[in-house]
PDB file of C-alpha atoms in Angstrom:
ATOM      1  CA  UNK P   1     136.750  59.114  66.767  1.00 90.00           C
ATOM      2  CA  UNK P   2     140.256  60.628  66.595  1.00 96.00           C
ATOM      3  CA  UNK P   3     142.282  60.612  69.786  1.00 97.00           C
ATOM      4  CA  UNK P   4     145.421  62.783  70.271  1.00 98.00           C
ATOM      5  CA  UNK P   5     147.899  62.326  73.073  1.00 98.00           C
ATOM      6  CA  UNK P   6     150.586  64.868  73.630  1.00 97.00           C
ATOM      7  CA  UNK P   7     153.882  64.250  75.385  1.00 97.00           C
ATOM      8  CA  UNK P   8     157.389  65.835  75.897  1.00 98.00           C
ATOM      9  CA  UNK P   9     156.499  69.104  77.638  1.00 97.00           C
ATOM     10  CA  UNK P  10     158.381  70.290  80.712  1.00 97.00           C
ATOM     11  CA  UNK P  11     160.636  72.809  82.174  1.00 98.00           C
ATOM     12  CA  UNK P  12     163.737  74.003  80.335  1.00 98.00           C
ATOM     13  CA  UNK P  13     166.024  76.897  80.480  1.00 98.00           C
ATOM     14  CA  UNK P  14     166.136  79.684  77.953  1.00 98.00           C
ATOM     15  CA  UNK P  15     168.192  78.592  75.021  1.00 98.00           C
ATOM     16  CA  UNK P  16     167.274  74.929  75.515  1.00 98.00           C
ATOM     17  CA  UNK P  17     165.422  72.436  73.387  1.00 98.00           C
ATOM     18  CA  UNK P  18     162.321  70.200  73.739  1.00 98.00           C
ATOM     19  CA  UNK P  19     160.615  67.771  71.417  1.00 98.00           C
ATOM     20  CA  UNK P  20     156.990  67.393  71.647  1.00 98.00           C
ATOM     21  CA  UNK P  21     155.127  64.294  70.293  1.00 98.00           C
ATOM     22  CA  UNK P  22     151.538  63.714  69.564  1.00 98.00           C
ATOM     23  CA  UNK P  23     150.279  60.217  69.108  1.00 98.00           C
ATOM     24  CA  UNK P  24     147.188  59.874  66.852  1.00 97.00           C
ATOM     25  CA  UNK P  25     144.652  57.047  66.731  1.00 94.00           C
ATOM     26  CA  UNK P  26     141.171  56.288  65.468  1.00 92.00           C
ATOM     27  CA  UNK P  27     141.438  57.158  61.918  1.00 93.00           C
ATOM     28  CA  UNK P  28     143.785  57.197  58.880  1.00 92.00           C
ATOM     29  CA  UNK P  29     146.572  59.486  60.090  1.00 95.00           C
ATOM     30  CA  UNK P  30     147.928  60.357  56.695  1.00 93.00           C
ATOM     31  CA  UNK P  31     144.634  61.966  55.634  1.00 95.00           C
ATOM     32  CA  UNK P  32     144.738  64.678  58.211  1.00 97.00           C
ATOM     33  CA  UNK P  33     146.451  67.941  58.467  1.00 98.00           C
ATOM     34  CA  UNK P  34     148.326  68.059  61.651  1.00 98.00           C
ATOM     35  CA  UNK P  35     149.152  71.142  63.648  1.00 98.00           C
ATOM     36  CA  UNK P  36     150.588  72.402  66.873  1.00 98.00           C
ATOM     37  CA  UNK P  37     148.901  75.307  68.747  1.00 98.00           C
ATOM     38  CA  UNK P  38     149.726  77.020  71.919  1.00 98.00           C
ATOM     39  CA  UNK P  39     148.018  79.006  74.563  1.00 98.00           C
ATOM     40  CA  UNK P  40     149.879  81.298  77.005  1.00 96.00           C
ATOM     41  CA  UNK P  41     148.217  82.412  80.078  1.00 92.00           C
ATOM     42  CA  UNK P  42     145.764  85.166  79.269  1.00 94.00           C
ATOM     43  CA  UNK P  43     146.309  84.880  75.574  1.00 96.00           C
ATOM     44  CA  UNK P  44     144.324  83.298  72.718  1.00 97.00           C
ATOM     45  CA  UNK P  45     145.259  79.977  71.353  1.00 97.00           C
ATOM     46  CA  UNK P  46     147.513  80.438  68.325  1.00 98.00           C
ATOM     47  CA  UNK P  47     148.867  78.290  65.519  1.00 98.00           C
ATOM     48  CA  UNK P  48     152.498  77.359  65.985  1.00 98.00           C
ATOM     49  CA  UNK P  49     153.073  74.937  63.054  1.00 98.00           C
ATOM     50  CA  UNK P  50     151.235  72.792  60.748  1.00 98.00           C
ATOM     51  CA  UNK P  51     151.991  69.956  58.261  1.00 98.00           C
ATOM     52  CA  UNK P  52     149.993  68.735  55.392  1.00 95.00           C
ATOM     53  CA  UNK P  53     151.719  66.042  53.293  1.00 85.00           C
ATOM     54  CA  UNK P  54     155.184  67.583  52.917  1.00 86.00           C
ATOM     55  CA  UNK P  55     154.047  71.153  53.214  1.00 96.00           C
ATOM     56  CA  UNK P  56     154.726  72.927  56.490  1.00 98.00           C
ATOM     57  CA  UNK P  57     153.762  76.255  57.815  1.00 98.00           C
ATOM     58  CA  UNK P  58     154.987  78.260  60.759  1.00 98.00           C
ATOM     59  CA  UNK P  59     154.144  81.214  62.896  1.00 98.00           C
ATOM     60  CA  UNK P  60     156.619  83.985  62.260  1.00 98.00           C
ATOM     61  CA  UNK P  61     157.588  83.899  65.991  1.00 97.00           C
ATOM     62  CA  UNK P  62     158.961  80.363  65.657  1.00 98.00           C
ATOM     63  CA  UNK P  63     160.343  80.263  62.210  1.00 98.00           C
ATOM     64  CA  UNK P  64     163.896  79.095  62.198  1.00 97.00           C
ATOM     65  CA  UNK P  65     163.582  77.673  65.770  1.00 98.00           C
ATOM     66  CA  UNK P  66     160.781  75.082  65.528  1.00 98.00           C
ATOM     67  CA  UNK P  67     160.517  72.236  63.123  1.00 98.00           C
ATOM     68  CA  UNK P  68     157.241  70.184  62.662  1.00 98.00           C
ATOM     69  CA  UNK P  69     157.446  66.680  61.182  1.00 97.00           C
ATOM     70  CA  UNK P  70     155.331  63.610  61.008  1.00 97.00           C
ATOM     71  CA  UNK P  71     155.883  59.914  60.795  1.00 96.00           C
ATOM     72  CA  UNK P  72     152.894  58.362  59.035  1.00 95.00           C
ATOM     73  CA  UNK P  73     154.011  54.845  59.944  1.00 96.00           C
ATOM     74  CA  UNK P  74     154.011  55.649  63.595  1.00 97.00           C
ATOM     75  CA  UNK P  75     150.900  57.809  63.377  1.00 97.00           C
ATOM     76  CA  UNK P  76     152.867  60.578  65.273  1.00 98.00           C
ATOM     77  CA  UNK P  77     153.561  64.249  64.726  1.00 98.00           C
ATOM     78  CA  UNK P  78     156.458  65.959  66.337  1.00 98.00           C
ATOM     79  CA  UNK P  79     157.496  69.483  67.214  1.00 98.00           C
ATOM     80  CA  UNK P  80     161.220  70.041  67.709  1.00 98.00           C
ATOM     81  CA  UNK P  81     161.711  73.256  69.580  1.00 98.00           C
ATOM     82  CA  UNK P  82     165.178  74.878  69.693  1.00 98.00           C
ATOM     83  CA  UNK P  83     166.483  78.163  71.165  1.00 98.00           C
ATOM     84  CA  UNK P  84     163.451  78.446  73.480  1.00 98.00           C
ATOM     85  CA  UNK P  85     162.799  81.673  75.227  1.00 97.00           C
ATOM     86  CA  UNK P  86     160.380  82.561  78.035  1.00 97.00           C
ATOM     87  CA  UNK P  87     157.841  83.857  75.468  1.00 97.00           C
ATOM     88  CA  UNK P  88     157.424  80.307  74.286  1.00 98.00           C
ATOM     89  CA  UNK P  89     155.975  79.329  77.680  1.00 98.00           C
ATOM     90  CA  UNK P  90     152.467  77.880  77.035  1.00 98.00           C
ATOM     91  CA  UNK P  91     150.262  74.844  76.912  1.00 98.00           C
ATOM     92  CA  UNK P  92     150.925  73.205  73.466  1.00 98.00           C
ATOM     93  CA  UNK P  93     147.994  71.463  71.900  1.00 98.00           C
ATOM     94  CA  UNK P  94     148.080  68.924  69.054  1.00 98.00           C
ATOM     95  CA  UNK P  95     145.329  69.300  66.379  1.00 98.00           C
ATOM     96  CA  UNK P  96     144.106  66.968  63.659  1.00 98.00           C
ATOM     97  CA  UNK P  97     141.961  68.339  60.880  1.00 97.00           C
ATOM     98  CA  UNK P  98     140.074  66.587  58.082  1.00 96.00           C
ATOM     99  CA  UNK P  99     136.704  68.087  57.834  1.00 93.00           C
ATOM    100  CA  UNK P 100     136.213  67.911  61.583  1.00 95.00           C
ATOM    101  CA  UNK P 101     138.907  69.157  63.882  1.00 96.00           C
ATOM    102  CA  UNK P 102     140.175  67.302  66.936  1.00 98.00           C
ATOM    103  CA  UNK P 103     142.240  68.371  69.870  1.00 98.00           C
ATOM    104  CA  UNK P 104     144.609  66.772  72.377  1.00 98.00           C
ATOM    105  CA  UNK P 105     144.557  67.759  76.103  1.00 98.00           C
ATOM    106  CA  UNK P 106     147.772  69.740  75.866  1.00 98.00           C
ATOM    107  CA  UNK P 107     151.297  69.560  77.298  1.00 98.00           C
ATOM    108  CA  UNK P 108     152.794  72.421  79.275  1.00 98.00           C
ATOM    109  CA  UNK P 109     156.156  73.957  78.180  1.00 98.00           C
ATOM    110  CA  UNK P 110     157.743  76.293  80.692  1.00 98.00           C
ATOM    111  CA  UNK P 111     160.905  78.204  79.712  1.00 98.00           C
ATOM    112  CA  UNK P 112     162.744  79.841  82.485  1.00 97.00           C
ATOM    113  CA  UNK P 113     164.981  82.855  82.039  1.00 93.00           C
TER     114      UNK P 113
END
């Protein structure tokens, strides 16, 4: 059973930065496609970024500002978020996918104007 634990959320002013981390356990981390999703109040959950091997994918809204990376030795995936704006306010969820899909409980990011 895969377990995912996010950390690093918080309150930041517009223009600031945060780095989210997601600790993975339970299976072979390197086999999984890892992703970050977010859900803002009243909106559907959306993909922010994903990484599979060395291939990354980003939502248009975060391209050039966010960077996803993974450390297979540490079983951890990261999301570096720069130039944050209030529209980035959401609960951010870590996802692991290899056949089945697993979710963390989320970490709240609040960007004040």
